[in-house]
């Protein structure tokens, strides 16, 4: 059972609710967010006595939830959530394409990518400024300089910036220069970072960990939601299996599974999911057909010269073809392409 | 390098070819099929001397192939294979739907399933007569009686029968009563059975093993092909991963991977792949969008009373909806729906 | 609940028991073995009425078993089973080493291997005559000729032969020339073969499938047991995971898991489990320390010239060291080394 | 090729070395640590020109390394590293046992655990003060209060404290109150945290990620080493596979694989690796037999009342038995038990 304290509730009201829950014999886990506070009450099997809290001042709702994730659950919200990012909608009936290079490498490169997105009507420019690299000897990203270049390209071509955060200490610059904060697969259970993202003011694109079950993935989303940030976009990007023909195994089964249990938007990333440019378009189509709310795709003006992830990056012409195929498929399925 | 001895070649011609290959310093693995004999020559890196065999009597072709699978390879045949099953085509630009129950349970049940297929225009009726069950105490199938019931339903409603073989000793009845012989995931590396299927006269639907890499899967197909049966249909049906939200993980990445390397048709089985009826339609759509040549789907007149696989079986009305959605999607992608 | 009909029961007694079970409202799956017949009764939750069958003529025992595997279960037999193979014991407090090449290649090779085993006191000579190979173009074994060579080597050096069966049609020669029939990982759910092995007269070494859960593995053993062959030896040989540093992932966790649920002996195969000779000895030690009843190890007089599995085969001197280390460890743990 | 700038080198010397490397046509990745600076030179295949740097002032060594991990590699150091933690040695010929509860819950609980360790001669007390929990509604640890209780117990019973860090912002208190800083599986590719740990002054116990290959695991260690902290202890704790009989699959194959490539100590954690107390002792023994340098084991005075990980925690009496069995096995293998 969760008790939601509404916007504008006072500390006294919250403390009164906590006191009442404890008097009724339950333990309380309060999650105090910027916008909203949630009191998770655990204890007896019989949760009916908690219903009485609905009449208390400051309490917005008392919600019985059986799933371990609460705010992410379809039981908590039974309509599909759409998230507004500067006028571009993600989720519900909308279909979203995000594109760009693995890493921001130079002004020329990112401006070129921005121009491609603008020309194709792709509203989101993705690119890494802080890079989580397996090797400490690999290129670690242009950092704040990269963020500024992303912003410059986005402003020039009227795009929204999606970029990855890798440290709790980088929230400020990420918020300043970008529109969506990505948490990557390797940080999908970095709970300190999830909590920080939950306290931030911009939407979070949360990628599934490569060994994370769908349920654990939704629990990671719950960390962000429970801190008060309601704008979470999920992204399937491939799991680790025995198969070596692809770099990871893009698990499209996760799409209908998530949609049956959770109201948040779900994107798929066929670039990281397959690790090979030649399979990206087919799997982007498949993701949309499975019901995903969009795709995140890596392209690069010159994949053979890319500092990272060249083999999985499309050339601009192939990316244009992907945008075309995905758009037609989405229309065939009755989606609104952003 | 493989040397293909054409139809009608004599034993003397074959022996002469083998002798020449050995004289040139290579080892020979002859695969003597009913229709055709293939001589795989292995040895030195330099294979150019073998080209001279093209001029020998009885030799159809000398083909350099780098992949470990030869006859299944796109290098061996660079157009997509289509297989004719009593007038219904599988592969190339055709889109095929197969449907039916997990197991044949009774005359009433299978006749009802046949009627549903006929009404929906589904040309293939699937159903198990010999069942590979994890437990020896589970229902093992109606065996030959089940085959006869399948044939009866197919004849009544003008359908083709697809059914599984589980023992090398059952080839005769399977050939007599069915049109496509299925080899299931658990027998995907039962090489004795693969060889027998390669010597049979009907097309083989080969399912991927649950721990088989795509390359190993194509090697299993090669066993059938190398015995002379050219009519092999591949089927992705889910692999084993850590994820428990689905029974298996339907690996749609395998579809574009196979299509890039192999000329054989590829179907997907979203019923076994997910193990849950509620995800079947979404993953059937996704399979088609990924480029698969069709789907194999379990339905049952009364899933709650099914002897096996009830949870993953669609009701007829849901199956009708799947057929409708898959057909529309296939048309949107320019496929001919059989 | 299972009802065991004892040795010497009559068909009338069996039919009477089946009739009674059905009268009580349960369904019966009779497994009619050579030695013993088992009646599995399934139906209501309440199984107490079945207890009355204990007083019927011919009934040996009525055993309530919750696990899906019955005869393999520790509930069925609460002491550890030891299997006598021509005087060499496997299981219980005994520690068994089996060694030999992947495949029988020639008389000289297998006689040399036999001599090595004899010199080291290793009582079991393993070697493949029928080889399950991923590629149809790879060496498929010397077949019956290989079996005869194995027998010759074993007779010369007073050893027992362990060899793999790959087809239901090869039971007779395997029984004639060998002492233990191995069913390999790729046939671990070839139920037709498991049933045939259950009807054979020699012990079966059953390897775990590379994607088989422990529970499914024990269900495969149950197929053999339920056909009347009580002499089943289990063998962990590595599962498929994402890790590529080893060919498979030898899953030693399976050893204590099996020992907590099942009375049959368990061996480990570190050669196939790791795929690399340099890790074999460490993992053989680890298997023994985990509680395994022995190890199956590949060695070859000249690994660099081996037709198959050379990289995972030990040289005789390294094999001698393994035997020495395993023996010392087993003694430290209070085991009797055969 | 890596160029190691020795202790006491000047900034001018470093800059000169960098300049020379670039003049020779290579790119430089300098990793500037507290103790030591490493210059990784990448570029041409031919690295011989770099040998001349050995004669430059401040350069300690020029080392050719083929593996992607450098400082962790056996090529960099060909003897086994032993790490001194307040007089208790980890690695080389030493065998180390660490024990304690999953989480610090109360003064009484952790003092009791400390007493058990002291009585059994176990030199390291482990326990979590900052807990990485899948659910935001689960107990998140006593935080700094927990650290103080750990220190109190360790000081009372002359033990060393091992505890987990989950945020880059907690380095200071962790360093103040503990002796070994643990980085858990979920943060194994949290590169920001790895770098911070590399700048800290205490040894780091790095756990393998649940989907991390051994090579990636060693790359994570390289992040710590390359920042100047040489005291890294590796720990295998189970990977994600399809098997559900155990919570994770403790991958003991990783032990000999790591030992063949890397000089750092390797421990195993059979508690998290199996998730079930009944398999912990067998797998602890197996880990030692595989060559591990020690074990990390969870025990709890009252597992049934544990706030977290109760099912995998041993009772003190069972832990005593484990210590006894592991000690005997280690002695049998010629190890010095700390």
Coordinates of C-alpha atoms in Angstrom, one line a residue, chain D residues 16-306:
Chain D
X16 CA 59.1 15.7 -21.7
X17 CA 58.2 12.0 -21.9
X18 CA 54.8 12.9 -23.4
X19 CA 56.3 15.2 -25.9
X20 CA 58.8 12.5 -27.0
X21 CA 56.1 9.9 -27.4
X22 CA 54.1 12.2 -29.6
X23 CA 57.1 13.1 -31.7
X24 CA 57.6 9.4 -32.3
X25 CA 54.1 9.4 -33.8
X26 CA 52.0 7.8 -31.0
X27 CA 49.0 9.1 -29.1
X28 CA 49.3 9.3 -25.3
X29 CA 46.7 8.6 -22.6
X30 CA 48.3 9.8 -19.4
X31 CA 46.8 8.4 -16.2
X32 CA 48.0 10.7 -13.5
X33 CA 47.9 8.9 -10.1
X34 CA 48.8 10.0 -6.6
X35 CA 51.8 7.7 -6.5
X36 CA 52.6 7.0 -10.1
X37 CA 51.8 8.2 -13.5
X38 CA 51.3 5.8 -16.4
X39 CA 51.5 6.9 -20.0
X40 CA 49.7 4.5 -22.4
X41 CA 51.1 5.0 -25.9
X42 CA 48.9 3.8 -28.7
X43 CA 49.4 4.0 -32.5
X44 CA 51.5 2.1 -34.9
X45 CA 51.9 -1.6 -34.6
X46 CA 55.7 -1.2 -34.3
X47 CA 56.4 -0.2 -30.7
X48 CA 60.2 -0.6 -30.7
X49 CA 60.9 3.1 -31.1
X50 CA 59.3 3.7 -27.6
X51 CA 62.1 1.6 -26.0
X52 CA 64.3 4.7 -26.1
X53 CA 62.2 6.3 -23.4
X54 CA 63.7 4.1 -20.8
X55 CA 66.7 6.3 -20.8
X56 CA 64.8 9.5 -20.0
X57 CA 64.8 11.0 -16.5
X58 CA 61.8 10.0 -14.4
X59 CA 60.9 7.0 -16.5
X60 CA 60.7 3.9 -14.4
X61 CA 59.9 1.3 -17.1
X62 CA 58.7 0.9 -20.6
X63 CA 56.5 -2.2 -20.8
X64 CA 55.0 -3.9 -23.9
X65 CA 51.6 -5.3 -23.1
X66 CA 49.3 -7.0 -25.5
X67 CA 46.3 -7.4 -23.2
X68 CA 43.8 -4.6 -23.1
X69 CA 44.4 -4.4 -19.3
X70 CA 47.9 -3.4 -18.6
X71 CA 48.7 -2.8 -14.9
X72 CA 46.5 -5.8 -13.9
X73 CA 48.3 -8.1 -16.3
X74 CA 50.7 -10.9 -15.5
X75 CA 52.9 -9.3 -18.3
X76 CA 53.3 -6.2 -16.1
X77 CA 54.0 -8.2 -12.9
X78 CA 54.9 -11.8 -13.2
X79 CA 54.8 -12.6 -9.4
X80 CA 51.5 -12.9 -7.5
X81 CA 50.7 -9.7 -5.5
X82 CA 50.1 -9.9 -1.8
X83 CA 48.3 -7.0 -0.1
X84 CA 49.0 -6.1 3.5
X85 CA 45.9 -4.9 5.4
X86 CA 47.1 -4.0 8.9
X87 CA 49.2 -7.1 9.1
X88 CA 46.8 -9.5 7.5
X89 CA 48.0 -10.6 4.1
X90 CA 45.8 -11.2 1.1
X91 CA 47.1 -13.0 -2.0
X92 CA 50.2 -15.0 -3.0
X93 CA 50.4 -18.0 -0.7
X94 CA 48.0 -16.6 1.9
X95 CA 44.4 -17.8 2.4
X96 CA 42.0 -15.2 3.7
X97 CA 38.5 -15.6 5.2
X98 CA 36.2 -12.6 5.5
X99 CA 32.9 -13.0 7.4
X100 CA 30.0 -11.0 8.7
X101 CA 26.4 -10.1 8.1
X102 CA 24.9 -8.7 4.9
X103 CA 24.0 -5.4 6.7
X104 CA 24.9 -3.8 10.0
X105 CA 21.6 -3.8 11.8
X106 CA 22.4 -2.9 15.4
X107 CA 25.2 -2.6 17.9
X108 CA 24.3 -6.0 19.5
X109 CA 24.2 -7.7 16.1
X110 CA 27.5 -6.5 14.8
X111 CA 29.3 -6.9 18.1
X112 CA 28.1 -10.5 18.2
X113 CA 29.4 -11.0 14.7
X114 CA 32.8 -9.5 15.7
X115 CA 33.0 -11.9 18.6
X116 CA 32.3 -14.9 16.3
X117 CA 35.1 -13.8 13.9
X118 CA 37.6 -13.3 16.7
X119 CA 36.8 -16.7 18.3
X120 CA 37.3 -18.4 14.9
X121 CA 40.4 -16.5 14.0
X122 CA 38.8 -14.8 11.1
X123 CA 40.7 -11.5 10.6
X124 CA 38.2 -9.6 8.4
X125 CA 34.7 -8.4 9.5
X126 CA 32.4 -7.6 6.6
X127 CA 29.1 -5.8 6.8
X128 CA 27.1 -3.2 4.8
X129 CA 26.4 0.3 6.1
X130 CA 25.4 1.7 2.7
X131 CA 23.2 -0.9 1.0
X132 CA 22.6 -1.1 -2.7
X133 CA 19.0 -2.5 -2.7
X134 CA 17.0 -3.4 -5.8
X135 CA 13.9 -1.7 -4.3
X136 CA 13.8 1.9 -3.0
X137 CA 11.4 0.7 -0.3
X138 CA 13.9 -1.8 1.2
X139 CA 16.2 -1.0 4.1
X140 CA 19.0 1.2 2.8
X141 CA 21.5 0.7 5.6
X142 CA 22.5 2.6 8.8
X143 CA 25.0 4.6 6.7
X144 CA 27.6 6.5 8.8
X145 CA 26.1 5.2 12.0
X146 CA 26.7 1.7 10.6
X147 CA 30.3 2.5 9.8
X148 CA 30.9 3.6 13.3
X149 CA 29.4 0.4 14.7
X150 CA 31.6 -1.7 12.4
X151 CA 34.7 0.2 13.6
X152 CA 33.7 -0.3 17.2
X153 CA 33.3 -4.1 16.7
X154 CA 36.6 -4.4 14.8
X155 CA 38.5 -2.4 17.4
X156 CA 37.0 -4.5 20.2
X157 CA 37.9 -7.8 18.6
X158 CA 41.1 -6.7 16.7
X159 CA 39.5 -7.2 13.2
X160 CA 39.7 -5.3 9.9
X161 CA 36.6 -3.8 8.5
X162 CA 35.4 -4.5 4.9
X163 CA 32.4 -2.4 3.8
X164 CA 30.8 -1.3 0.6
X165 CA 30.8 2.1 -1.0
X166 CA 27.9 3.1 -3.2
X167 CA 28.6 6.7 -4.0
X168 CA 31.6 8.8 -5.0
X169 CA 30.5 11.2 -2.2
X170 CA 31.1 8.6 0.6
X171 CA 34.8 8.0 0.1
X172 CA 35.8 10.1 3.1
X173 CA 33.7 8.3 5.8
X174 CA 34.5 4.9 4.3
X175 CA 38.2 5.7 4.5
X176 CA 37.9 7.0 8.0
X177 CA 36.1 4.0 9.5
X178 CA 37.0 1.0 7.4
X179 CA 40.1 -0.9 6.1
X180 CA 39.0 -2.3 2.8
X181 CA 36.5 -0.5 0.5
X182 CA 34.2 -2.9 -1.4
X183 CA 32.8 -2.0 -4.8
X184 CA 29.8 -4.2 -5.4
X185 CA 28.6 -6.1 -8.5
X186 CA 26.1 -3.4 -9.4
X187 CA 28.8 -0.7 -9.5
X188 CA 31.4 -2.8 -11.2
X189 CA 31.2 -0.6 -14.3
X190 CA 30.4 2.6 -12.4
X191 CA 33.6 4.2 -13.8
X192 CA 33.2 7.4 -11.8
X193 CA 33.3 5.3 -8.6
X194 CA 36.2 3.2 -9.8
X195 CA 38.2 6.3 -10.5
X196 CA 37.4 7.7 -7.0
X197 CA 38.4 4.3 -5.5
X198 CA 41.6 4.5 -7.5
X199 CA 42.4 7.8 -5.8
X200 CA 41.6 6.6 -2.3
X201 CA 44.2 5.4 0.3
X202 CA 42.8 2.0 1.2
X203 CA 42.6 -1.4 -0.5
X204 CA 39.6 -2.0 -2.8
X205 CA 37.7 -5.3 -2.9
X206 CA 36.2 -5.2 -6.4
X207 CA 33.3 -7.6 -7.1
X208 CA 32.7 -8.9 -10.6
X209 CA 29.6 -7.6 -12.3
X210 CA 26.8 -10.2 -12.8
X211 CA 27.1 -9.8 -16.6
X212 CA 30.8 -9.0 -16.8
X213 CA 33.2 -11.1 -18.7
X214 CA 36.5 -11.8 -17.0
X215 CA 38.2 -9.4 -19.4
X216 CA 35.8 -6.6 -18.6
X217 CA 36.3 -7.3 -14.9
X218 CA 40.0 -6.9 -15.2
X219 CA 39.4 -3.7 -17.2
X220 CA 37.4 -2.4 -14.2
X221 CA 40.4 -3.3 -11.9
X222 CA 42.6 -1.4 -14.4
X223 CA 40.5 1.8 -13.7
X224 CA 41.5 1.6 -10.1
X225 CA 45.1 0.7 -10.7
X226 CA 45.6 3.4 -13.3
X227 CA 44.6 6.0 -10.8
X228 CA 47.4 5.0 -8.5
X229 CA 45.8 2.6 -6.1
X230 CA 47.7 -0.7 -6.4
X231 CA 45.9 -2.6 -3.8
X232 CA 43.0 -4.2 -5.6
X233 CA 41.5 -7.5 -4.5
X234 CA 39.2 -9.2 -7.0
X235 CA 36.1 -11.2 -6.0
X236 CA 34.0 -13.6 -8.1
X237 CA 30.4 -13.5 -6.7
X238 CA 28.2 -15.2 -9.3
X239 CA 27.0 -14.4 -12.8
X240 CA 23.6 -14.3 -14.3
X241 CA 22.6 -17.4 -16.2
X242 CA 19.4 -19.3 -17.0
X243 CA 19.7 -21.5 -14.0
X244 CA 17.2 -20.8 -11.2
X245 CA 18.2 -23.4 -8.6
X246 CA 20.7 -20.9 -7.4
X247 CA 20.3 -17.2 -7.1
X248 CA 23.3 -16.6 -9.3
X249 CA 25.8 -19.0 -10.8
X250 CA 29.1 -18.8 -8.9
X251 CA 31.6 -19.0 -11.8
X252 CA 34.6 -20.7 -10.4
X253 CA 36.1 -21.0 -13.9
X254 CA 37.0 -17.4 -13.5
X255 CA 39.5 -18.2 -10.8
X256 CA 42.0 -20.2 -12.9
X257 CA 41.3 -17.8 -15.9
X258 CA 42.2 -14.8 -13.8
X259 CA 45.2 -16.4 -12.2
X260 CA 46.6 -17.2 -15.7
X261 CA 46.4 -13.5 -16.8
X262 CA 46.5 -11.3 -13.7
X263 CA 48.7 -10.9 -10.6
X264 CA 46.0 -9.6 -8.2
X265 CA 44.5 -11.7 -5.4
X266 CA 41.1 -13.4 -6.2
X267 CA 38.5 -14.2 -3.6
X268 CA 35.1 -15.9 -4.0
X269 CA 31.8 -15.1 -2.4
X270 CA 29.7 -18.3 -2.2
X271 CA 27.0 -16.6 -0.3
X272 CA 25.9 -14.2 -3.1
X273 CA 27.0 -16.7 -5.7
X274 CA 24.5 -19.3 -4.6
X275 CA 22.0 -17.3 -2.6
X276 CA 21.3 -20.3 -0.4
X277 CA 23.1 -21.1 2.9
X278 CA 23.0 -24.9 2.2
X279 CA 25.3 -24.6 -0.7
X280 CA 27.7 -22.1 0.7
X281 CA 30.2 -24.4 2.4
X282 CA 30.5 -26.7 -0.6
X283 CA 31.2 -23.8 -2.9
X284 CA 33.6 -22.2 -0.4
X285 CA 35.6 -25.4 -0.5
X286 CA 35.4 -25.6 -4.3
X287 CA 36.6 -22.0 -4.6
X288 CA 39.7 -22.7 -2.5
X289 CA 40.4 -25.9 -4.5
X290 CA 40.1 -23.9 -7.8
X291 CA 42.9 -21.7 -6.5
X292 CA 41.1 -18.7 -4.9
X293 CA 43.0 -16.7 -2.3
X294 CA 40.1 -16.8 0.1
X295 CA 36.4 -16.5 0.7
X296 CA 33.9 -13.8 1.7
X297 CA 31.0 -15.4 3.6
X298 CA 27.8 -14.0 5.1
X299 CA 26.8 -15.2 8.5
X300 CA 24.3 -13.8 11.0
X301 CA 23.5 -14.6 14.6
X302 CA 19.8 -15.0 13.6
X303 CA 19.4 -15.5 9.8
X304 CA 15.6 -15.8 10.2
X305 CA 15.5 -12.3 11.6
X306 CA 18.0 -10.8 9.2

